[in-house]
Amino acid sequence: MLKFGHNLFNFEKNNRFAQRIIFLSIPTALVFILLVALQIMSPIMAIVSYASIIIFNVILLFPVTFEMQQVKKYIESLASGKDFDEISMKLSEKDSKAIVNAVNTMHSFWAHKTDILEAQTISDTAVLDSLPDPIMMIDRTGNILGANLSARTVFGKNITDKNIDRIFNSNNFIDAVSKVLKKESTSENLIFYVKKPVQQKLYAHIKQLPWMSKGRAVAVISIYDLTKAMKIEKMQSDFVANASHELRTPLAIISGFIETLQTTAKDDEQARENFLKIMKEQAEYMSSLIENLLSLSKIEMNLDQKPDGKANVSKLMQEVQEALSLKAAEREINIKIREESHIPEIVADAGQVKQVIQNLTDNALKYGLAQSDVTLSVYKADSIPPSKSYKVADGKAVAISINNKGPKISPENLARLTERFFRLQEHKDLNIKGTGLGLSIAKQIILRHRGNLTVTSTSYNGTTFTIYLPVHQ
Ligand SMILES: Nc1ncnc2c1ncn2[C@@H]1O[C@H](COP(=O)(O)OP(=O)(O)O)[C@@H](O)[C@H]1O
Ligand SMILES: [Mg+2]
């Protein structure tokens, strides 16, 4: 801060003030020398007059020079962003004040512009960073000028300033980019493959920026990862192949028997009886397979619709117990229900929850030890165990466990139980009927509810499936 009191100490040394005074008084000095030479004036008189003119000049010029220096320092401090108190300058000259005011106005105008620009840049960056797909800006030579968070995550933190041919090892992609850079085309779309960091199928959209956009960026590249979509496509086609295969087998059996009945076994009463029984079984299997497939596709269709009904789990368990009582009696199994008190109602699709309990209880009856107990328990849980593939719901949950006695399932097989069409070999060998879709259906329903399904199996306790469903959605 500057005060007028110690102004003098702040007066710049190399200010040429003295030089200016001397130069200004040269014409006057010449006049005095002439007056003394012509003896119009006495030398003493001339020196005194000359000295008083110099003093007069100093007094008149000093404030101007000093204030100019103050203004200069002030502008310099503004330019370098330092603090400088313009009020303490105490300017006396009208022009200095006007200059300072003009500089102030200009400064606050640009400071305001900078603030707006900064805020805009921050919000633009935030928007770009929130996009799930990689976006990059490149200059005329293909150097990456900027990349959003997704691009930095997928292709490396320090991709900025690198040339795209160092990031993407695909000739087709590089060719497409150079076409846009050479202005042979305004935009290019293509699908290409990269091996690093992982094998990926990518879709790129390369677009020239409009000519109005100033700056070094000339094109924008947006990239979409098709790897996931490719996996889903593969899963779907595998599923169709599996489903067709599963349907073809019983169909082939039925056709085979029809042919036999029409030819070799035409008049064999005993064989006809046997064959018709098998054909009926196969037809039933086909019908349950189709029913399960339809059920699965229906569940998948509204997988992302939040369930909004109410379900009383205890009531559903009793309904399942009743529905499967005949089946339980066939294997002399006793279905027991264990219930903790005050089980809350849950927000769920009651029909679907019943389907899950029924599928799991049906399995327990089919694959559990005959003449033993199948126990359905329901209890409160503080949270749902996390899943690797999706985010389970937060908050309190209701757990429903279904236990049956029987041999231990190996960990490898345990991990595969919910795969579509997966069935344990031992159960196929024992000719226990099933489609291998019941657990996949259960899993999808639980996924829709943002719950979870766990399974444990030991030779002592048998197999226990536990369904966790959130109380609230
Ligand atoms: N409680 C269980 N105990 C032993 N194995 C089971 C049990 N539940 C399911 N499994 C095995 O998992 C496979 C898949 O079950 P699921 O999807 O319900 O199909 P399905 O019952 O139609 O065969 C069954 O075929 C069976 O081998
Ligand atoms: Mg089943």
Short mmCIF file of C-alpha atoms and ligand atoms in Angstrom, two decimals:
data_model
loop_
_atom_site.label_atom_id
_atom_site.label_comp_id
_atom_site.label_asym_id
_atom_site.label_seq_id
_atom_site.Cartn_x
_atom_site.Cartn_y
_atom_site.Cartn_z
CA MET A 1 0.00 0.00 0.00
CA LEU A 2 1.24 3.44 -0.78
CA LYS A 3 0.77 6.58 1.23
CA PHE A 4 1.60 10.06 0.03
CA GLY A 5 3.72 10.56 3.20
CA HIS A 6 6.43 8.18 2.08
CA ASN A 7 5.81 8.66 -1.59
CA LEU A 8 9.27 9.98 -2.16
CA PHE A 9 10.86 6.75 -1.11
CA ASN A 10 8.83 4.91 -3.68
CA PHE A 11 9.76 7.23 -6.46
CA GLU A 12 11.48 5.19 -9.16
CA LYS A 13 15.20 5.89 -9.42
CA ASN A 14 15.53 5.61 -13.16
CA ASN A 15 12.58 7.86 -13.82
CA ARG A 16 14.41 10.46 -16.02
CA PHE A 17 12.66 13.20 -14.03
CA ALA A 18 15.81 15.27 -13.71
CA GLN A 19 16.60 14.81 -17.39
CA ARG A 20 13.17 16.06 -18.34
CA ILE A 21 13.51 19.16 -16.12
CA ILE A 22 16.87 19.96 -17.64
CA PHE A 23 15.64 19.47 -21.21
CA LEU A 24 12.57 21.58 -20.53
CA SER A 25 14.68 24.45 -19.24
CA ILE A 26 17.26 24.42 -22.09
CA PRO A 27 15.33 27.03 -24.21
CA THR A 28 14.91 29.29 -21.13
CA ALA A 29 18.61 28.95 -20.31
CA LEU A 30 19.50 29.99 -23.88
CA VAL A 31 17.26 33.07 -23.52
CA PHE A 32 18.95 34.03 -20.22
CA ILE A 33 22.42 33.50 -21.71
CA LEU A 34 21.43 35.77 -24.61
CA LEU A 35 20.02 38.44 -22.24
CA VAL A 36 23.25 38.38 -20.17
CA ALA A 37 25.39 38.52 -23.35
CA LEU A 38 23.47 41.52 -24.62
CA GLN A 39 23.89 43.02 -21.14
CA ILE A 40 20.15 43.42 -20.80
CA MET A 41 20.25 41.44 -17.59
CA SER A 42 22.85 41.01 -14.89
CA PRO A 43 24.29 37.47 -14.55
CA ILE A 44 23.12 37.18 -10.91
CA MET A 45 19.65 38.23 -11.86
CA ALA A 46 19.68 35.66 -14.72
CA ILE A 47 20.86 32.80 -12.44
CA VAL A 48 18.25 33.64 -9.78
CA SER A 49 15.48 33.82 -12.40
CA TYR A 50 16.66 30.61 -14.06
CA ALA A 51 16.82 28.80 -10.71
CA SER A 52 13.34 29.94 -9.81
CA ILE A 53 12.02 28.65 -13.17
CA ILE A 54 13.64 25.26 -12.54
CA ILE A 55 12.09 25.10 -9.04
CA PHE A 56 8.76 26.10 -10.54
CA ASN A 57 9.07 23.30 -13.14
CA VAL A 58 10.00 20.73 -10.50
CA ILE A 59 7.03 21.68 -8.34
CA LEU A 60 4.70 21.54 -11.34
CA LEU A 61 6.02 18.33 -12.93
CA PHE A 62 6.75 16.24 -9.88
CA PRO A 63 3.14 15.29 -9.02
CA VAL A 64 2.41 14.37 -12.66
CA THR A 65 5.45 12.11 -12.94
CA PHE A 66 4.82 10.61 -9.54
CA GLU A 67 1.16 9.89 -10.25
CA MET A 68 1.99 8.37 -13.63
CA GLN A 69 4.28 5.99 -11.78
CA GLN A 70 1.54 5.12 -9.32
CA VAL A 71 -0.87 4.40 -12.16
CA LYS A 72 1.74 2.32 -13.93
CA LYS A 73 2.39 0.28 -10.78
CA TYR A 74 -1.32 -0.15 -10.25
CA ILE A 75 -1.89 -1.46 -13.80
CA GLU A 76 1.10 -3.75 -13.49
CA SER A 77 -0.24 -5.17 -10.25
CA LEU A 78 -3.65 -5.76 -11.87
CA ALA A 79 -2.00 -7.52 -14.78
CA SER A 80 -0.04 -9.82 -12.50
CA GLY A 81 -3.09 -10.50 -10.31
CA LYS A 82 -1.48 -9.02 -7.16
CA ASP A 83 -3.29 -6.98 -4.51
CA PHE A 84 -2.89 -3.23 -4.75
CA ASP A 85 -5.07 -0.69 -3.03
CA GLU A 86 -6.08 1.94 -5.54
CA ILE A 87 -7.90 4.05 -2.92
CA SER A 88 -4.69 4.68 -0.98
CA MET A 89 -3.07 6.19 -4.08
CA LYS A 90 -4.74 9.58 -3.34
CA LEU A 91 -4.48 10.86 -6.86
CA SER A 92 -4.74 14.60 -7.32
CA GLU A 93 -4.56 14.85 -11.12
CA LYS A 94 -7.85 14.61 -12.98
CA ASP A 95 -6.32 12.64 -15.84
CA SER A 96 -4.68 10.07 -13.54
CA LYS A 97 -8.03 9.54 -11.83
CA ALA A 98 -9.74 9.08 -15.20
CA ILE A 99 -7.11 6.57 -16.31
CA VAL A 100 -7.44 4.57 -13.08
CA ASN A 101 -11.25 4.57 -13.38
CA ALA A 102 -11.10 3.42 -16.99
CA VAL A 103 -8.64 0.65 -16.09
CA ASN A 104 -10.87 -0.38 -13.16
CA THR A 105 -13.94 -0.62 -15.34
CA MET A 106 -12.08 -2.63 -17.94
CA HIS A 107 -10.61 -4.90 -15.28
CA SER A 108 -13.90 -5.67 -13.60
CA PHE A 109 -15.52 -6.29 -17.01
CA TRP A 110 -12.89 -8.91 -17.90
CA ALA A 111 -12.86 -10.38 -14.39
CA HIS A 112 -16.60 -10.92 -14.69
CA LYS A 113 -16.16 -12.49 -18.14
CA THR A 114 -13.46 -14.78 -16.75
CA ASP A 115 -15.74 -15.87 -13.91
CA ILE A 116 -18.53 -16.70 -16.34
CA LEU A 117 -16.16 -18.52 -18.65
CA GLU A 118 -14.64 -20.47 -15.77
CA ALA A 119 -18.06 -21.50 -14.46
CA GLN A 120 -19.11 -22.50 -17.98
CA THR A 121 -15.95 -24.54 -18.50
CA ILE A 122 -16.41 -26.31 -15.16
CA SER A 123 -20.02 -27.18 -15.92
CA ASP A 124 -19.15 -28.28 -19.49
CA THR A 125 -16.41 -30.52 -18.15
CA ALA A 126 -18.77 -31.95 -15.54
CA VAL A 127 -21.37 -32.72 -18.21
CA LEU A 128 -18.78 -34.37 -20.49
CA ASP A 129 -17.34 -36.35 -17.58
CA SER A 130 -20.76 -37.61 -16.62
CA LEU A 131 -21.29 -39.17 -20.07
CA PRO A 132 -20.78 -42.94 -19.98
CA ASP A 133 -19.04 -43.13 -23.36
CA PRO A 134 -15.55 -41.86 -24.25
CA ILE A 135 -15.36 -38.52 -26.07
CA MET A 136 -12.17 -36.93 -27.40
CA MET A 137 -11.28 -33.70 -29.19
CA ILE A 138 -8.44 -33.74 -31.68
CA ASP A 139 -6.47 -31.08 -33.52
CA ARG A 140 -5.52 -30.90 -37.20
CA THR A 141 -2.68 -33.42 -36.76
CA GLY A 142 -4.70 -35.98 -34.79
CA ASN A 143 -3.35 -35.03 -31.38
CA ILE A 144 -5.80 -35.44 -28.55
CA LEU A 145 -6.53 -32.03 -27.04
CA GLY A 146 -9.06 -33.14 -24.46
CA ALA A 147 -10.82 -36.28 -23.30
CA ASN A 148 -13.69 -36.85 -20.93
CA LEU A 149 -13.45 -38.98 -17.80
CA SER A 150 -14.72 -42.10 -19.54
CA ALA A 151 -12.08 -41.80 -22.28
CA ARG A 152 -9.35 -41.29 -19.69
CA THR A 153 -10.58 -44.30 -17.73
CA VAL A 154 -10.77 -46.61 -20.73
CA PHE A 155 -7.74 -45.51 -22.75
CA GLY A 156 -5.40 -44.19 -20.06
CA LYS A 157 -5.08 -41.22 -17.75
CA ASN A 158 -2.56 -39.33 -19.87
CA ILE A 159 -3.97 -39.65 -23.36
CA THR A 160 -4.10 -35.87 -23.76
CA ASP A 161 -1.41 -34.57 -26.13
CA LYS A 162 -0.86 -38.05 -27.58
CA ASN A 163 -1.69 -38.78 -31.17
CA ILE A 164 -4.71 -41.04 -31.71
CA ASP A 165 -2.62 -43.51 -33.73
CA ARG A 166 -0.74 -44.24 -30.51
CA ILE A 167 -3.94 -45.01 -28.64
CA PHE A 168 -5.89 -46.98 -31.25
CA ASN A 169 -4.17 -49.75 -33.07
CA SER A 170 -6.67 -50.00 -35.93
CA ASN A 171 -5.89 -48.95 -39.50
CA ASN A 172 -9.56 -48.60 -40.40
CA PHE A 173 -10.11 -46.21 -37.54
CA ILE A 174 -7.00 -44.12 -38.32
CA ASP A 175 -8.06 -43.93 -41.99
CA ALA A 176 -11.52 -42.72 -41.02
CA VAL A 177 -10.05 -40.05 -38.74
CA SER A 178 -7.65 -38.78 -41.40
CA LYS A 179 -10.49 -38.60 -43.91
CA VAL A 180 -12.28 -36.19 -41.57
CA LEU A 181 -9.10 -34.27 -40.80
CA LYS A 182 -8.38 -33.85 -44.53
CA LYS A 183 -11.96 -32.63 -44.91
CA GLU A 184 -12.74 -35.38 -47.40
CA SER A 185 -15.78 -36.08 -45.30
CA THR A 186 -17.59 -34.19 -42.55
CA SER A 187 -18.24 -37.27 -40.46
CA GLU A 188 -17.36 -40.97 -40.40
CA ASN A 189 -18.91 -43.93 -38.58
CA LEU A 190 -17.31 -47.31 -38.23
CA ILE A 191 -17.03 -50.45 -36.17
CA PHE A 192 -13.52 -51.55 -35.31
CA TYR A 193 -11.66 -53.84 -32.95
CA VAL A 194 -8.87 -53.15 -30.49
CA LYS A 195 -6.83 -55.67 -28.54
CA LYS A 196 -5.50 -53.39 -25.82
CA PRO A 197 -6.10 -53.00 -22.94
CA VAL A 198 -8.66 -55.78 -23.54
CA GLN A 199 -10.22 -57.25 -26.67
CA GLN A 200 -13.03 -54.86 -27.54
CA LYS A 201 -15.49 -54.21 -30.31
CA LEU A 202 -15.96 -50.47 -30.65
CA TYR A 203 -18.16 -48.16 -32.65
CA ALA A 204 -16.75 -44.73 -33.46
CA HIS A 205 -18.37 -41.55 -34.67
CA ILE A 206 -15.87 -38.99 -35.93
CA LYS A 207 -17.25 -35.56 -36.66
CA GLN A 208 -15.71 -32.36 -37.98
CA LEU A 209 -16.39 -29.38 -35.73
CA PRO A 210 -18.34 -26.53 -37.39
CA TRP A 211 -16.14 -23.78 -38.85
CA MET A 212 -17.45 -21.22 -36.32
CA SER A 213 -15.77 -23.05 -33.47
CA LYS A 214 -12.53 -21.25 -32.79
CA GLY A 215 -9.57 -22.92 -31.17
CA ARG A 216 -7.31 -25.79 -32.08
CA ALA A 217 -9.90 -28.58 -31.93
CA VAL A 218 -11.09 -29.57 -35.40
CA ALA A 219 -12.90 -32.85 -34.79
CA VAL A 220 -14.65 -34.80 -32.06
CA ILE A 221 -14.50 -38.57 -31.71
CA SER A 222 -17.15 -40.40 -29.70
CA ILE A 223 -16.78 -44.08 -29.00
CA TYR A 224 -19.34 -46.69 -27.94
CA ASP A 225 -18.30 -50.02 -26.53
CA LEU A 226 -20.14 -52.77 -28.36
CA THR A 227 -18.45 -55.58 -26.42
CA LYS A 228 -21.30 -55.82 -23.93
CA ALA A 229 -23.95 -55.71 -26.64
CA MET A 230 -22.01 -58.40 -28.48
CA LYS A 231 -22.01 -60.60 -25.38
CA ILE A 232 -25.76 -60.11 -24.94
CA GLU A 233 -26.29 -60.97 -28.63
CA LYS A 234 -24.24 -64.12 -28.16
CA MET A 235 -26.17 -65.03 -25.01
CA GLN A 236 -29.44 -64.58 -26.86
CA SER A 237 -28.39 -66.73 -29.79
CA ASP A 238 -26.99 -69.39 -27.41
CA PHE A 239 -30.30 -69.31 -25.60
CA VAL A 240 -32.30 -69.81 -28.79
CA ALA A 241 -29.94 -72.64 -29.80
CA ASN A 242 -30.31 -74.27 -26.38
CA ALA A 243 -34.07 -73.88 -26.32
CA SER A 244 -34.42 -75.35 -29.80
CA HIS A 245 -32.17 -78.22 -28.85
CA GLU A 246 -34.19 -78.91 -25.69
CA LEU A 247 -37.42 -78.90 -27.71
CA ARG A 248 -35.99 -80.99 -30.53
CA THR A 249 -35.06 -83.90 -28.26
CA PRO A 250 -38.57 -84.76 -27.01
CA LEU A 251 -39.95 -84.01 -30.47
CA ALA A 252 -37.53 -86.52 -32.01
CA ILE A 253 -38.55 -89.12 -29.40
CA ILE A 254 -42.23 -88.58 -30.11
CA SER A 255 -41.74 -88.77 -33.91
CA GLY A 256 -39.64 -91.90 -33.49
CA PHE A 257 -42.36 -93.64 -31.52
CA ILE A 258 -45.06 -92.55 -33.96
CA GLU A 259 -43.06 -94.11 -36.76
CA THR A 260 -42.53 -97.33 -34.79
CA LEU A 261 -46.22 -97.47 -33.96
CA GLN A 262 -47.05 -97.04 -37.63
CA THR A 263 -44.67 -99.78 -38.75
CA THR A 264 -42.98 -102.49 -36.66
CA ALA A 265 -45.13 -102.18 -33.53
CA LYS A 266 -48.36 -101.76 -35.45
CA ASP A 267 -50.12 -104.71 -33.85
CA ASP A 268 -48.19 -104.90 -30.57
CA GLU A 269 -50.69 -103.96 -27.88
CA GLN A 270 -48.05 -104.02 -25.07
CA ALA A 271 -45.57 -101.83 -26.96
CA ARG A 272 -48.28 -99.33 -27.89
CA GLU A 273 -49.18 -98.91 -24.21
CA ASN A 274 -45.54 -98.30 -23.26
CA PHE A 275 -44.82 -95.95 -26.14
CA LEU A 276 -47.92 -93.85 -25.54
CA LYS A 277 -46.88 -93.42 -21.90
CA ILE A 278 -43.43 -92.19 -22.93
CA MET A 279 -44.92 -89.95 -25.62
CA LYS A 280 -47.26 -88.42 -23.06
CA GLU A 281 -44.32 -87.73 -20.73
CA GLN A 282 -42.34 -86.12 -23.52
CA ALA A 283 -45.30 -83.98 -24.55
CA GLU A 284 -45.71 -82.89 -20.94
CA TYR A 285 -42.04 -82.03 -20.77
CA MET A 286 -42.33 -79.96 -23.95
CA SER A 287 -45.30 -78.15 -22.58
CA SER A 288 -43.54 -77.32 -19.30
CA LEU A 289 -40.47 -76.22 -21.25
CA ILE A 290 -42.56 -73.85 -23.38
CA GLU A 291 -44.35 -72.62 -20.28
CA ASN A 292 -41.01 -71.92 -18.56
CA LEU A 293 -39.59 -70.19 -21.63
CA LEU A 294 -42.64 -67.96 -21.91
CA SER A 295 -42.48 -67.22 -18.20
CA LEU A 296 -38.80 -66.28 -18.48
CA SER A 297 -39.34 -63.97 -21.44
CA LYS A 298 -42.30 -62.33 -19.67
CA ILE A 299 -40.18 -61.67 -16.57
CA GLU A 300 -37.33 -60.32 -18.67
CA MET A 301 -39.67 -58.01 -20.51
CA ASN A 302 -40.55 -56.07 -17.36
CA LEU A 303 -37.27 -56.60 -15.57
CA ASP A 304 -36.71 -52.88 -15.13
CA GLN A 305 -40.21 -52.12 -13.91
CA LYS A 306 -40.13 -51.67 -10.16
CA PRO A 307 -42.59 -53.97 -8.37
CA ASP A 308 -45.19 -51.88 -6.57
CA GLY A 309 -47.59 -54.39 -5.01
CA LYS A 310 -47.69 -55.73 -1.45
CA ALA A 311 -46.77 -59.27 -0.48
CA ASN A 312 -47.32 -61.18 2.72
CA VAL A 313 -44.55 -63.74 2.62
CA SER A 314 -45.99 -65.99 5.37
CA LYS A 315 -49.25 -66.27 3.46
CA LEU A 316 -47.43 -67.09 0.22
CA MET A 317 -45.43 -69.82 1.97
CA GLN A 318 -48.61 -71.44 3.26
CA GLU A 319 -50.13 -71.32 -0.23
CA VAL A 320 -47.04 -73.06 -1.65
CA GLN A 321 -47.13 -75.68 1.15
CA GLU A 322 -50.72 -76.43 0.25
CA ALA A 323 -50.16 -76.48 -3.51
CA LEU A 324 -47.27 -78.93 -3.21
CA SER A 325 -48.74 -81.15 -0.46
CA LEU A 326 -49.60 -83.95 -2.88
CA LYS A 327 -46.16 -83.93 -4.43
CA ALA A 328 -44.63 -83.95 -0.91
CA ALA A 329 -46.79 -86.91 0.08
CA GLU A 330 -45.59 -88.89 -2.98
CA ARG A 331 -42.05 -88.83 -1.57
CA GLU A 332 -43.22 -88.96 2.05
CA ILE A 333 -41.73 -85.56 2.73
CA ASN A 334 -43.06 -83.27 5.39
CA ILE A 335 -43.09 -79.55 4.52
CA LYS A 336 -42.50 -77.58 7.71
CA ILE A 337 -42.90 -73.83 8.10
CA ARG A 338 -40.86 -71.79 10.59
CA GLU A 339 -41.79 -68.20 11.08
CA GLU A 340 -40.22 -65.38 13.06
CA SER A 341 -42.74 -63.01 14.63
CA HIS A 342 -43.61 -59.60 13.14
CA ILE A 343 -42.52 -60.28 9.58
CA PRO A 344 -43.31 -57.05 7.72
CA GLU A 345 -45.23 -56.96 4.47
CA ILE A 346 -42.89 -56.30 1.56
CA VAL A 347 -43.28 -54.18 -1.54
CA ALA A 348 -43.19 -56.83 -4.26
CA ASP A 349 -44.99 -58.60 -7.05
CA ALA A 350 -46.78 -61.24 -4.91
CA GLY A 351 -47.40 -63.56 -7.87
CA GLN A 352 -43.72 -63.58 -8.79
CA VAL A 353 -42.54 -64.04 -5.19
CA LYS A 354 -44.87 -67.02 -4.90
CA GLN A 355 -43.41 -68.43 -8.14
CA VAL A 356 -39.89 -68.22 -6.65
CA ILE A 357 -40.89 -69.93 -3.39
CA GLN A 358 -42.77 -72.57 -5.36
CA ASN A 359 -39.87 -73.26 -7.76
CA LEU A 360 -37.42 -73.67 -4.88
CA THR A 361 -39.78 -75.81 -2.78
CA ASP A 362 -40.53 -77.93 -5.85
CA ASN A 363 -36.78 -78.52 -6.28
CA ALA A 364 -36.39 -79.40 -2.60
CA LEU A 365 -39.14 -82.01 -2.97
CA LYS A 366 -37.70 -83.39 -6.23
CA TYR A 367 -34.01 -83.47 -5.32
CA GLY A 368 -34.20 -83.76 -1.51
CA LEU A 369 -33.99 -86.97 0.45
CA ALA A 370 -37.24 -88.97 0.50
CA GLN A 371 -38.95 -89.42 3.88
CA SER A 372 -37.30 -86.32 5.34
CA ASP A 373 -38.28 -82.73 6.07
CA VAL A 374 -38.29 -79.75 3.77
CA THR A 375 -38.22 -76.61 5.90
CA LEU A 376 -39.43 -73.21 4.76
CA SER A 377 -38.29 -70.44 7.14
CA VAL A 378 -38.91 -66.74 7.07
CA TYR A 379 -37.02 -64.16 9.14
CA LYS A 380 -36.05 -60.51 9.20
CA ALA A 381 -32.67 -59.40 7.87
CA ASP A 382 -30.92 -56.05 8.40
CA SER A 383 -29.53 -55.98 4.89
CA ILE A 384 -29.25 -57.95 1.67
CA PRO A 385 -25.90 -59.65 0.93
CA PRO A 386 -24.26 -57.85 -2.02
CA SER A 387 -24.26 -59.27 -5.53
CA LYS A 388 -21.30 -59.23 -7.94
CA SER A 389 -23.37 -58.39 -10.98
CA TYR A 390 -25.87 -55.77 -9.82
CA LYS A 391 -26.66 -53.41 -6.95
CA VAL A 392 -29.02 -54.89 -4.38
CA ALA A 393 -31.58 -52.70 -2.60
CA ASP A 394 -30.55 -50.89 0.59
CA GLY A 395 -32.29 -51.24 3.91
CA LYS A 396 -34.10 -53.96 5.74
CA ALA A 397 -35.12 -57.20 4.10
CA VAL A 398 -37.11 -60.36 4.57
CA ALA A 399 -35.26 -63.65 4.13
CA ILE A 400 -36.98 -66.85 3.04
CA SER A 401 -34.94 -70.03 3.22
CA ILE A 402 -35.81 -73.42 1.80
CA ASN A 403 -33.86 -76.38 3.13
CA ASN A 404 -33.88 -80.00 2.10
CA LYS A 405 -31.80 -82.93 3.27
CA GLY A 406 -29.68 -84.76 0.75
CA PRO A 407 -26.16 -85.13 -0.64
CA LYS A 408 -23.86 -82.14 -0.80
CA ILE A 409 -23.67 -80.26 -4.13
CA SER A 410 -20.04 -79.58 -5.16
CA PRO A 411 -18.95 -75.89 -5.18
CA GLU A 412 -18.39 -75.95 -9.00
CA ASN A 413 -21.92 -77.17 -9.58
CA LEU A 414 -23.34 -74.84 -6.92
CA ALA A 415 -22.01 -71.86 -8.86
CA ARG A 416 -23.74 -73.02 -12.05
CA LEU A 417 -27.20 -73.87 -10.67
CA THR A 418 -28.88 -70.69 -11.91
CA GLU A 419 -27.51 -71.04 -15.47
CA ARG A 420 -30.21 -71.63 -18.02
CA PHE A 421 -30.78 -75.33 -18.79
CA PHE A 422 -28.12 -76.41 -16.30
CA ARG A 423 -29.03 -79.63 -14.49
CA LEU A 424 -26.89 -81.90 -12.35
CA GLN A 425 -25.88 -85.03 -14.23
CA GLU A 426 -26.95 -87.26 -11.33
CA HIS A 427 -30.51 -85.94 -11.58
CA LYS A 428 -30.60 -86.43 -15.35
CA ASP A 429 -29.34 -89.99 -14.79
CA LEU A 430 -32.03 -90.62 -12.21
CA ASN A 431 -34.55 -89.46 -14.82
CA ILE A 432 -35.97 -86.77 -12.55
CA LYS A 433 -38.06 -84.51 -14.78
CA GLY A 434 -37.04 -80.88 -15.13
CA THR A 435 -36.28 -78.17 -17.65
CA GLY A 436 -33.30 -76.54 -15.94
CA LEU A 437 -35.08 -73.18 -16.04
CA GLY A 438 -36.74 -72.98 -12.61
CA LEU A 439 -33.75 -71.39 -10.88
CA SER A 440 -33.07 -68.98 -13.76
CA ILE A 441 -36.65 -67.80 -13.47
CA ALA A 442 -36.22 -67.39 -9.70
CA LYS A 443 -32.99 -65.46 -10.22
CA GLN A 444 -34.56 -63.03 -12.72
CA ILE A 445 -37.53 -62.37 -10.42
CA ILE A 446 -35.19 -61.70 -7.50
CA LEU A 447 -33.09 -59.40 -9.71
CA ARG A 448 -36.22 -57.43 -10.61
CA HIS A 449 -36.87 -56.98 -6.88
CA ARG A 450 -33.21 -55.95 -6.27
CA GLY A 451 -32.92 -58.81 -3.78
CA ASN A 452 -30.48 -61.69 -3.76
CA LEU A 453 -30.38 -65.47 -3.80
CA THR A 454 -27.75 -67.46 -1.90
CA VAL A 455 -27.23 -71.20 -1.68
CA THR A 456 -25.23 -73.38 0.67
CA SER A 457 -24.84 -77.12 0.64
CA THR A 458 -23.28 -79.49 3.16
CA SER A 459 -23.63 -83.22 3.58
CA TYR A 460 -24.87 -82.76 7.13
CA ASN A 461 -27.42 -79.96 6.65
CA GLY A 462 -28.35 -80.63 3.05
CA THR A 463 -29.04 -77.77 0.63
CA THR A 464 -30.42 -74.38 1.64
CA PHE A 465 -31.53 -71.71 -0.81
CA THR A 466 -32.14 -68.29 0.77
CA ILE A 467 -34.09 -65.54 -0.95
CA TYR A 468 -33.56 -61.97 0.29
CA LEU A 469 -36.21 -59.46 -0.67
CA PRO A 470 -36.16 -55.79 0.37
CA VAL A 471 -39.00 -54.51 2.53
CA HIS A 472 -39.18 -51.31 0.46
CA GLN A 473 -38.42 -50.76 -3.19
N1 LIG B 1 -32.55 -78.43 -3.70
C1 LIG B 1 -31.74 -78.96 -4.62
N2 LIG B 1 -30.91 -79.98 -4.30
C2 LIG B 1 -30.08 -80.51 -5.20
N3 LIG B 1 -30.00 -80.11 -6.48
C3 LIG B 1 -30.79 -79.09 -6.87
C4 LIG B 1 -31.69 -78.48 -5.96
N4 LIG B 1 -32.34 -77.50 -6.63
C5 LIG B 1 -31.87 -77.53 -7.89
N5 LIG B 1 -30.95 -78.49 -8.05
C6 LIG B 1 -30.22 -78.79 -9.28
O1 LIG B 1 -30.25 -77.66 -10.09
C7 LIG B 1 -30.80 -77.95 -11.36
C8 LIG B 1 -31.56 -76.75 -11.89
O2 LIG B 1 -32.73 -76.50 -11.15
P1 LIG B 1 -33.94 -75.82 -11.86
O3 LIG B 1 -33.46 -74.60 -12.53
O4 LIG B 1 -35.05 -75.67 -10.89
O5 LIG B 1 -34.33 -76.83 -13.01
P2 LIG B 1 -35.18 -78.19 -12.95
O6 LIG B 1 -35.69 -78.38 -11.56
O7 LIG B 1 -36.25 -77.95 -13.93
O8 LIG B 1 -34.22 -79.21 -13.37
C9 LIG B 1 -31.68 -79.13 -11.11
O9 LIG B 1 -31.87 -79.88 -12.28
C10 LIG B 1 -30.89 -79.88 -10.07
O10 LIG B 1 -29.92 -80.66 -10.69
MG MG B 2 -36.85 -76.77 -10.71
#
